[in-house]
Amino acid sequence: MTILPDKDAGDLRAAARREVQRGRDFVDEADPEALVTVTVASVALLAAFVGFLAVSSLTAIPFVVFLIASGYGWFRHQELTARVLTLTTTVSTILILGLILVFIFVEAWPTVEYATVTVFGLPIPGLRLFIDTRWSPVSPPIRYSLVPMIHGTVLVTIIATAVAAPLGVAAALFLSEIAPRAVREVVKPGVEILAGIPSIVYGFIGFTILSPWASDQFSIVGQGTYLFVGVVVGLMALPTVVSVAEDALNSVPESMKSGSLALGTTDWQTMTSITLPAAFSGVSAAVLLGVGRAIGETMAATVMLRGSPGLTKPLYNVFYGNDTLTSLIAANYGDADGLQLSALFVAGVILFITVLFLSIGSQYIEARMRKKLGGAE
Amino acid sequence: MAGAVESELVSEDTSETEAVAAAAVGVAAILFALSLAALFELVTITDTVAGIPMVALLGALLILLGLGVVGFGVGSRLGYVATNPRPSAGLVAAVAFSGIWFVVGGLVASQTLGLGTIGWGGVAFVTGGLAFAVTALPREDIGSTLPAGLLAVFAGAVFVTGLIGPGWVWDLGWEQSASFNAEFTIPVITAFCSLLVSWGAAKSYGGFGARGRHVGAYLLVYLNALSIIAVLFLLVAFTVFKGLPGLFNSISFGLGVGPETTLFGFTFAWPLSWPFVMNGVALLNDVNGVLPAIAGTIWLVIGAVLFAVPLGVGAAVFITEYAEHGRFTQVVEIATNGLWSTPSIVFGLFGLAFLVPRLGNGKSLLAGMLTLGFMLLPLVVITSREAMLAVPDEYRDASAALGVTKWQTIRSIVLPAALPGIVTGIILGVGRIAGETAPILLTMAGSVAPPGSQTVDVIGGFRFISSPPFVENPELLQATSALPYQLYSLITAGVGQSSSIANIEQFRWATALILLVVVLGFYAVGIATRYYFRRKLQHE
């Protein structure tokens, strides 16, 4: 609390007091029997959750108690039970995100600890994962460097973004501003279906058609290139960019566009000087989300890459493909245990954190844009 | 756009110059198509057309096209063609052209002339700078045609003189070898130049200025939309084409030809025998099939929906109806969006760390169901929330005015009104998770090619036991297969492990096709539902 400015702290305290007061009112008003029922249900559910976490075989008992209590509450005190149950579901949604965070961090810790490097007498856990470049989980010295995979992920993501961002924004512009109604009715479901094709099918086509073709065309030894994985992943990220960017473009108030058109501009002039600048932050949020999709794409990379961790030579050689963070996990989870499995979780943590930040960043940008456009109306 | 109605205030006759510009766009389109055909090896560049080598023909066409566009620009500048250009072609075009010419100059200097880093750098800067000056400084009609046209002429000259001929190879000289050869380079250069020139020609067709830019930009945007649809069509058509033979292998109709099924003590034989869908993989099968994987996918979807839909709809009800808009709803929103964008493989890792040790300590169908349920949850929350927010507040007010409690309002007003949106969201979400491979790879994946006897039978698997948790279902706790996983394992397994499958290539494509049919089926239903309800709403 002390780090907060006084005013904020005061606000928070006041808010907390209000909440407590509201809670007290609520307890006073509610039917005591209903209150007992939902309390029993809540405690039972909590116990079941704890039991599940502790891998107890008795988990089922509190869960059955929860079912009975909430069933009883549903018939006798539906109003309150419904409210408590929906609150429970909401909390569980947040809980799942928290559980993911905790569990993959806990599993990742052994390798992070193993890769501790002492710099000036100060042990920094996990540093060797990023300064070494060797991934050798079997032959000593055993090293789990994630640098090659990060390099692969970065290359694939750059190429995918170069494909998805310009094409996606142009397609969004087409759908929201240019296309006649009949054309839009065809193209929009088409883009959605593109999003629906399973990634393994993309990977399969890439593996059987694109990779051999690329090896042949560019005289590459073996199969698997970051370039074409990037192209395929870009195609997969495209629908995300299109739909989010289209929403952003649609949220530009019609009056702004009409005002510009009334000045005698062409449609294209209105788009470049009014619609796109106004929706710029929303469009960049779309691109960020597309980047997130590209980073997390797994199956196409797993199937199309070579699966032998290492840096390409030279570093910008996109005609060769070793491994990305995602494909490392998917290809190695089977025969990994101990520290190696934990290293895979480190890769998962990096993916999760990066994509979470991208998601939060794009939400922030979108919220700001909505505020700005709302104020401009 | 913007509800504006277009009306021709001034209608001009199509002039000859416009016809020339349109013809240039047409020729560029032909060139573009030709280069794509060459790229996909429908046409080989060593062919001859009417006695002329293909490369020379492409080169000649490029020169012709480039000269045409340059001529148009110069003609407009000298006043022979009536246009209304701006004073400059603009910064965007200038940067783009200088970038292109920078690369061209650098490549020529370093690869053809063999200059060192400083040498090619200098040449590249000179060509790039010149292109920038030529684009930005003169009037728009010169600036947007000359750099594009000259590039086409240059490329055409390189092709015609044979500097880049059918036997041309550029070895990049990297340790992990890679090289550009003529079969790739020539079509790509041709396609790129024809795109550039057609943009210039489209601008000329519009008479430069605002209208010219409009036409030029629309050409590119339409082309982009068209190519996205073309890629989609190609992907689907190709999979269908390759998968059909395997899918309908020895299918037969008629009374009693199919396998026997017992339902409610009544045994009957299906009037249809469809081996690929009704068989597993076994040595003695005439035709192997993917029945266990199909059953696995169906149960996965059912399990995920049973888990995620009550949770997701409940959460959406709470944050839209009960909670006050504030910190808490914001956190929920960020959490659901964060969950939505979490990579699927991370869900897999989470399932591996959290669910697998707690559900029988092995990969299992139940773990797969729950993992996919976690993935489906944010989608259900987001779409349900949107659907509920779209219900007008008047409905709620009217209901509240009748003295009805809040929950009754939700149950009998809000939820029914939002139901179409919720259902659509669920169907689309199910389509997405049905095709996911990465999460189930880590949590439930079983054998590579399961025999028909390993088809999961969840309903028949329940039995009561005397110790807690009193009910068990070994079927749920068994590793099994699903369509996307089956395809993945068929790709990676190689020949040895699945030797009982005779025609592995056909089998793979048929698996891909049936997966595509299942997933796109969900999408088609979802999109159609949305379309139907939207039409219904509009007609009300």
PDB file of C-alpha atoms in Angstrom, chain A residues 206-375:
ATOM      1  CA  GLY A 206       3.456 -28.001 -46.365  1.00  0.00           C
ATOM      2  CA  PHE A 207       5.240 -31.244 -45.569  1.00  0.00           C
ATOM      3  CA  THR A 208       4.154 -33.192 -48.626  1.00  0.00           C
ATOM      4  CA  ILE A 209       4.010 -30.420 -51.243  1.00  0.00           C
ATOM      5  CA  LEU A 210       5.802 -27.245 -50.218  1.00  0.00           C
ATOM      6  CA  SER A 211       8.909 -28.652 -48.540  1.00  0.00           C
ATOM      7  CA  PRO A 212       9.938 -31.022 -51.361  1.00  0.00           C
ATOM      8  CA  TRP A 213       9.213 -28.261 -53.875  1.00  0.00           C
ATOM      9  CA  ALA A 214      11.378 -25.810 -51.926  1.00  0.00           C
ATOM     10  CA  SER A 215      14.228 -28.304 -51.577  1.00  0.00           C
ATOM     11  CA  ASP A 216      14.111 -28.837 -55.290  1.00  0.00           C
ATOM     12  CA  GLN A 217      13.847 -25.152 -56.221  1.00  0.00           C
ATOM     13  CA  PHE A 218      16.571 -23.852 -53.952  1.00  0.00           C
ATOM     14  CA  SER A 219      18.853 -26.909 -54.090  1.00  0.00           C
ATOM     15  CA  ILE A 220      18.601 -27.376 -50.335  1.00  0.00           C
ATOM     16  CA  VAL A 221      20.013 -30.482 -48.678  1.00  0.00           C
ATOM     17  CA  GLY A 222      17.140 -32.188 -46.884  1.00  0.00           C
ATOM     18  CA  GLN A 223      13.773 -30.653 -46.092  1.00  0.00           C
ATOM     19  CA  GLY A 224      12.609 -27.864 -43.855  1.00  0.00           C
ATOM     20  CA  THR A 225      13.040 -24.119 -44.249  1.00  0.00           C
ATOM     21  CA  TYR A 226      12.141 -21.288 -41.925  1.00  0.00           C
ATOM     22  CA  LEU A 227      11.065 -19.341 -45.001  1.00  0.00           C
ATOM     23  CA  PHE A 228       8.216 -21.616 -45.978  1.00  0.00           C
ATOM     24  CA  VAL A 229       7.195 -22.404 -42.418  1.00  0.00           C
ATOM     25  CA  GLY A 230       6.964 -18.635 -42.034  1.00  0.00           C
ATOM     26  CA  VAL A 231       4.820 -18.347 -45.150  1.00  0.00           C
ATOM     27  CA  VAL A 232       2.461 -21.107 -43.993  1.00  0.00           C
ATOM     28  CA  VAL A 233       2.248 -19.706 -40.467  1.00  0.00           C
ATOM     29  CA  GLY A 234       1.627 -16.253 -41.944  1.00  0.00           C
ATOM     30  CA  LEU A 235      -1.281 -17.687 -43.890  1.00  0.00           C
ATOM     31  CA  MET A 236      -2.635 -19.109 -40.636  1.00  0.00           C
ATOM     32  CA  ALA A 237      -2.237 -15.808 -38.788  1.00  0.00           C
ATOM     33  CA  LEU A 238      -3.898 -13.932 -41.646  1.00  0.00           C
ATOM     34  CA  PRO A 239      -7.537 -14.487 -40.556  1.00  0.00           C
ATOM     35  CA  THR A 240      -6.792 -13.165 -37.056  1.00  0.00           C
ATOM     36  CA  VAL A 241      -5.316  -9.989 -38.514  1.00  0.00           C
ATOM     37  CA  VAL A 242      -8.196  -9.602 -40.965  1.00  0.00           C
ATOM     38  CA  SER A 243     -11.019  -9.986 -38.466  1.00  0.00           C
ATOM     39  CA  VAL A 244      -9.534  -7.778 -35.743  1.00  0.00           C
ATOM     40  CA  ALA A 245      -8.424  -5.083 -38.207  1.00  0.00           C
ATOM     41  CA  GLU A 246     -11.842  -5.156 -39.841  1.00  0.00           C
ATOM     42  CA  ASP A 247     -13.510  -4.571 -36.471  1.00  0.00           C
ATOM     43  CA  ALA A 248     -11.185  -1.619 -35.902  1.00  0.00           C
ATOM     44  CA  LEU A 249     -11.966  -0.121 -39.310  1.00  0.00           C
ATOM     45  CA  ASN A 250     -15.689  -0.621 -38.770  1.00  0.00           C
ATOM     46  CA  SER A 251     -15.513   1.198 -35.459  1.00  0.00           C
ATOM     47  CA  VAL A 252     -14.474   4.445 -37.164  1.00  0.00           C
ATOM     48  CA  PRO A 253     -17.619   6.576 -37.010  1.00  0.00           C
ATOM     49  CA  GLU A 254     -19.495   6.733 -40.296  1.00  0.00           C
ATOM     50  CA  SER A 255     -19.833  10.522 -39.902  1.00  0.00           C
ATOM     51  CA  MET A 256     -16.071  10.955 -40.215  1.00  0.00           C
ATOM     52  CA  LYS A 257     -15.989   9.065 -43.500  1.00  0.00           C
ATOM     53  CA  SER A 258     -19.057  10.827 -44.862  1.00  0.00           C
ATOM     54  CA  GLY A 259     -17.595  14.178 -43.923  1.00  0.00           C
ATOM     55  CA  SER A 260     -14.482  13.420 -45.892  1.00  0.00           C
ATOM     56  CA  LEU A 261     -16.409  12.105 -48.890  1.00  0.00           C
ATOM     57  CA  ALA A 262     -18.569  15.200 -48.866  1.00  0.00           C
ATOM     58  CA  LEU A 263     -15.444  17.234 -49.493  1.00  0.00           C
ATOM     59  CA  GLY A 264     -15.151  15.504 -52.818  1.00  0.00           C
ATOM     60  CA  THR A 265     -12.385  13.029 -52.038  1.00  0.00           C
ATOM     61  CA  THR A 266     -12.176   9.638 -53.667  1.00  0.00           C
ATOM     62  CA  ASP A 267     -12.891   6.549 -51.576  1.00  0.00           C
ATOM     63  CA  TRP A 268      -9.196   5.746 -51.503  1.00  0.00           C
ATOM     64  CA  GLN A 269      -8.281   9.222 -50.262  1.00  0.00           C
ATOM     65  CA  THR A 270     -10.829   8.880 -47.475  1.00  0.00           C
ATOM     66  CA  MET A 271      -9.374   5.534 -46.512  1.00  0.00           C
ATOM     67  CA  THR A 272      -5.756   6.690 -46.409  1.00  0.00           C
ATOM     68  CA  SER A 273      -6.331  10.054 -44.801  1.00  0.00           C
ATOM     69  CA  ILE A 274      -9.322   9.416 -42.511  1.00  0.00           C
ATOM     70  CA  THR A 275     -10.200   5.784 -41.887  1.00  0.00           C
ATOM     71  CA  LEU A 276      -6.733   4.248 -41.602  1.00  0.00           C
ATOM     72  CA  PRO A 277      -5.233   6.976 -39.391  1.00  0.00           C
ATOM     73  CA  ALA A 278      -8.286   6.929 -37.133  1.00  0.00           C
ATOM     74  CA  ALA A 279      -8.184   3.149 -36.851  1.00  0.00           C
ATOM     75  CA  PHE A 280      -4.407   2.973 -36.778  1.00  0.00           C
ATOM     76  CA  SER A 281      -4.116   1.768 -33.200  1.00  0.00           C
ATOM     77  CA  GLY A 282      -6.790  -0.877 -33.729  1.00  0.00           C
ATOM     78  CA  VAL A 283      -5.053  -2.085 -36.857  1.00  0.00           C
ATOM     79  CA  SER A 284      -1.736  -2.309 -35.044  1.00  0.00           C
ATOM     80  CA  ALA A 285      -3.456  -4.270 -32.277  1.00  0.00           C
ATOM     81  CA  ALA A 286      -4.623  -6.665 -34.986  1.00  0.00           C
ATOM     82  CA  VAL A 287      -1.077  -7.075 -36.227  1.00  0.00           C
ATOM     83  CA  LEU A 288       0.129  -7.688 -32.657  1.00  0.00           C
ATOM     84  CA  LEU A 289      -2.465 -10.427 -32.197  1.00  0.00           C
ATOM     85  CA  GLY A 290      -1.388 -11.919 -35.522  1.00  0.00           C
ATOM     86  CA  VAL A 291       2.212 -11.925 -34.282  1.00  0.00           C
ATOM     87  CA  GLY A 292       1.016 -13.723 -31.157  1.00  0.00           C
ATOM     88  CA  ARG A 293      -0.700 -16.360 -33.275  1.00  0.00           C
ATOM     89  CA  ALA A 294       2.431 -16.820 -35.374  1.00  0.00           C
ATOM     90  CA  ILE A 295       4.645 -17.259 -32.315  1.00  0.00           C
ATOM     91  CA  GLY A 296       2.388 -19.908 -30.844  1.00  0.00           C
ATOM     92  CA  GLU A 297       1.735 -21.893 -34.013  1.00  0.00           C
ATOM     93  CA  THR A 298       2.899 -25.429 -33.399  1.00  0.00           C
ATOM     94  CA  MET A 299       1.955 -28.214 -35.731  1.00  0.00           C
ATOM     95  CA  ALA A 300       3.012 -26.756 -39.073  1.00  0.00           C
ATOM     96  CA  ALA A 301       6.429 -25.931 -37.649  1.00  0.00           C
ATOM     97  CA  THR A 302       6.772 -29.352 -36.028  1.00  0.00           C
ATOM     98  CA  VAL A 303       5.943 -31.231 -39.170  1.00  0.00           C
ATOM     99  CA  MET A 304       7.860 -29.043 -41.607  1.00  0.00           C
ATOM    100  CA  LEU A 305      11.084 -28.381 -39.676  1.00  0.00           C
ATOM    101  CA  ARG A 306      14.030 -30.686 -39.154  1.00  0.00           C
ATOM    102  CA  GLY A 307      13.813 -30.935 -35.383  1.00  0.00           C
ATOM    103  CA  SER A 308      17.559 -30.704 -34.765  1.00  0.00           C
ATOM    104  CA  PRO A 309      18.164 -27.698 -32.522  1.00  0.00           C
ATOM    105  CA  GLY A 310      20.962 -25.443 -33.704  1.00  0.00           C
ATOM    106  CA  LEU A 311      21.581 -22.059 -35.239  1.00  0.00           C
ATOM    107  CA  THR A 312      21.498 -21.666 -38.993  1.00  0.00           C
ATOM    108  CA  LYS A 313      24.670 -20.625 -40.763  1.00  0.00           C
ATOM    109  CA  PRO A 314      24.698 -17.733 -41.511  1.00  0.00           C
ATOM    110  CA  LEU A 315      22.149 -16.530 -38.977  1.00  0.00           C
ATOM    111  CA  TYR A 316      19.919 -15.028 -41.646  1.00  0.00           C
ATOM    112  CA  ASN A 317      19.793 -18.232 -43.663  1.00  0.00           C
ATOM    113  CA  VAL A 318      16.047 -18.700 -44.000  1.00  0.00           C
ATOM    114  CA  PHE A 319      16.463 -21.565 -46.444  1.00  0.00           C
ATOM    115  CA  TYR A 320      17.245 -23.896 -43.579  1.00  0.00           C
ATOM    116  CA  GLY A 321      15.058 -24.728 -40.637  1.00  0.00           C
ATOM    117  CA  ASN A 322      15.991 -26.389 -37.380  1.00  0.00           C
ATOM    118  CA  ASP A 323      13.474 -25.906 -34.619  1.00  0.00           C
ATOM    119  CA  THR A 324      11.201 -23.328 -33.039  1.00  0.00           C
ATOM    120  CA  LEU A 325      10.141 -23.097 -29.404  1.00  0.00           C
ATOM    121  CA  THR A 326       6.813 -24.711 -30.197  1.00  0.00           C
ATOM    122  CA  SER A 327       8.153 -27.503 -32.358  1.00  0.00           C
ATOM    123  CA  LEU A 328      10.793 -28.278 -29.729  1.00  0.00           C
ATOM    124  CA  ILE A 329       8.040 -29.028 -27.225  1.00  0.00           C
ATOM    125  CA  ALA A 330       5.847 -30.990 -29.612  1.00  0.00           C
ATOM    126  CA  ALA A 331       8.683 -33.099 -30.985  1.00  0.00           C
ATOM    127  CA  ASN A 332      10.546 -33.842 -27.762  1.00  0.00           C
ATOM    128  CA  TYR A 333       7.948 -34.231 -25.021  1.00  0.00           C
ATOM    129  CA  GLY A 334       7.733 -37.972 -25.688  1.00  0.00           C
ATOM    130  CA  ASP A 335      11.240 -39.084 -24.801  1.00  0.00           C
ATOM    131  CA  ALA A 336      12.043 -36.256 -22.407  1.00  0.00           C
ATOM    132  CA  ASP A 337      12.137 -36.554 -18.654  1.00  0.00           C
ATOM    133  CA  GLY A 338      13.753 -34.812 -15.742  1.00  0.00           C
ATOM    134  CA  LEU A 339      15.687 -31.714 -16.654  1.00  0.00           C
ATOM    135  CA  GLN A 340      14.987 -32.020 -20.368  1.00  0.00           C
ATOM    136  CA  LEU A 341      11.238 -32.094 -19.803  1.00  0.00           C
ATOM    137  CA  SER A 342      11.661 -29.141 -17.511  1.00  0.00           C
ATOM    138  CA  ALA A 343      13.575 -27.327 -20.272  1.00  0.00           C
ATOM    139  CA  LEU A 344      10.547 -27.840 -22.518  1.00  0.00           C
ATOM    140  CA  PHE A 345       8.474 -26.140 -19.858  1.00  0.00           C
ATOM    141  CA  VAL A 346      10.917 -23.229 -19.912  1.00  0.00           C
ATOM    142  CA  ALA A 347      10.182 -22.921 -23.626  1.00  0.00           C
ATOM    143  CA  GLY A 348       6.484 -22.992 -22.753  1.00  0.00           C
ATOM    144  CA  VAL A 349       6.952 -20.239 -20.173  1.00  0.00           C
ATOM    145  CA  ILE A 350       8.708 -18.034 -22.723  1.00  0.00           C
ATOM    146  CA  LEU A 351       5.914 -18.591 -25.241  1.00  0.00           C
ATOM    147  CA  PHE A 352       3.189 -18.013 -22.685  1.00  0.00           C
ATOM    148  CA  ILE A 353       4.693 -14.816 -21.285  1.00  0.00           C
ATOM    149  CA  THR A 354       5.477 -13.340 -24.714  1.00  0.00           C
ATOM    150  CA  VAL A 355       2.023 -14.010 -26.086  1.00  0.00           C
ATOM    151  CA  LEU A 356       0.320 -12.845 -22.890  1.00  0.00           C
ATOM    152  CA  PHE A 357       2.173  -9.535 -23.125  1.00  0.00           C
ATOM    153  CA  LEU A 358       1.220  -9.182 -26.786  1.00  0.00           C
ATOM    154  CA  SER A 359      -2.401  -9.874 -25.894  1.00  0.00           C
ATOM    155  CA  ILE A 360      -2.457  -7.380 -23.029  1.00  0.00           C
ATOM    156  CA  GLY A 361      -0.646  -4.796 -25.156  1.00  0.00           C
ATOM    157  CA  SER A 362      -3.129  -5.102 -27.993  1.00  0.00           C
ATOM    158  CA  GLN A 363      -6.057  -4.880 -25.558  1.00  0.00           C
ATOM    159  CA  TYR A 364      -4.591  -1.720 -24.101  1.00  0.00           C
ATOM    160  CA  ILE A 365      -4.180  -0.195 -27.560  1.00  0.00           C
ATOM    161  CA  GLU A 366      -7.725  -1.150 -28.516  1.00  0.00           C
ATOM    162  CA  ALA A 367      -9.173   0.291 -25.325  1.00  0.00           C
ATOM    163  CA  ARG A 368      -7.352   3.546 -25.938  1.00  0.00           C
ATOM    164  CA  MET A 369      -8.633   3.723 -29.490  1.00  0.00           C
ATOM    165  CA  ARG A 370     -12.206   3.081 -28.414  1.00  0.00           C
ATOM    166  CA  LYS A 371     -11.912   5.858 -25.875  1.00  0.00           C
ATOM    167  CA  LYS A 372     -10.455   8.262 -28.424  1.00  0.00           C
ATOM    168  CA  LEU A 373     -13.055   7.547 -31.089  1.00  0.00           C
ATOM    169  CA  GLY A 374     -15.821   7.652 -28.504  1.00  0.00           C
ATOM    170  CA  GLY A 375     -14.667  11.103 -27.477  1.00  0.00           C
TER     171      GLY A 375
END
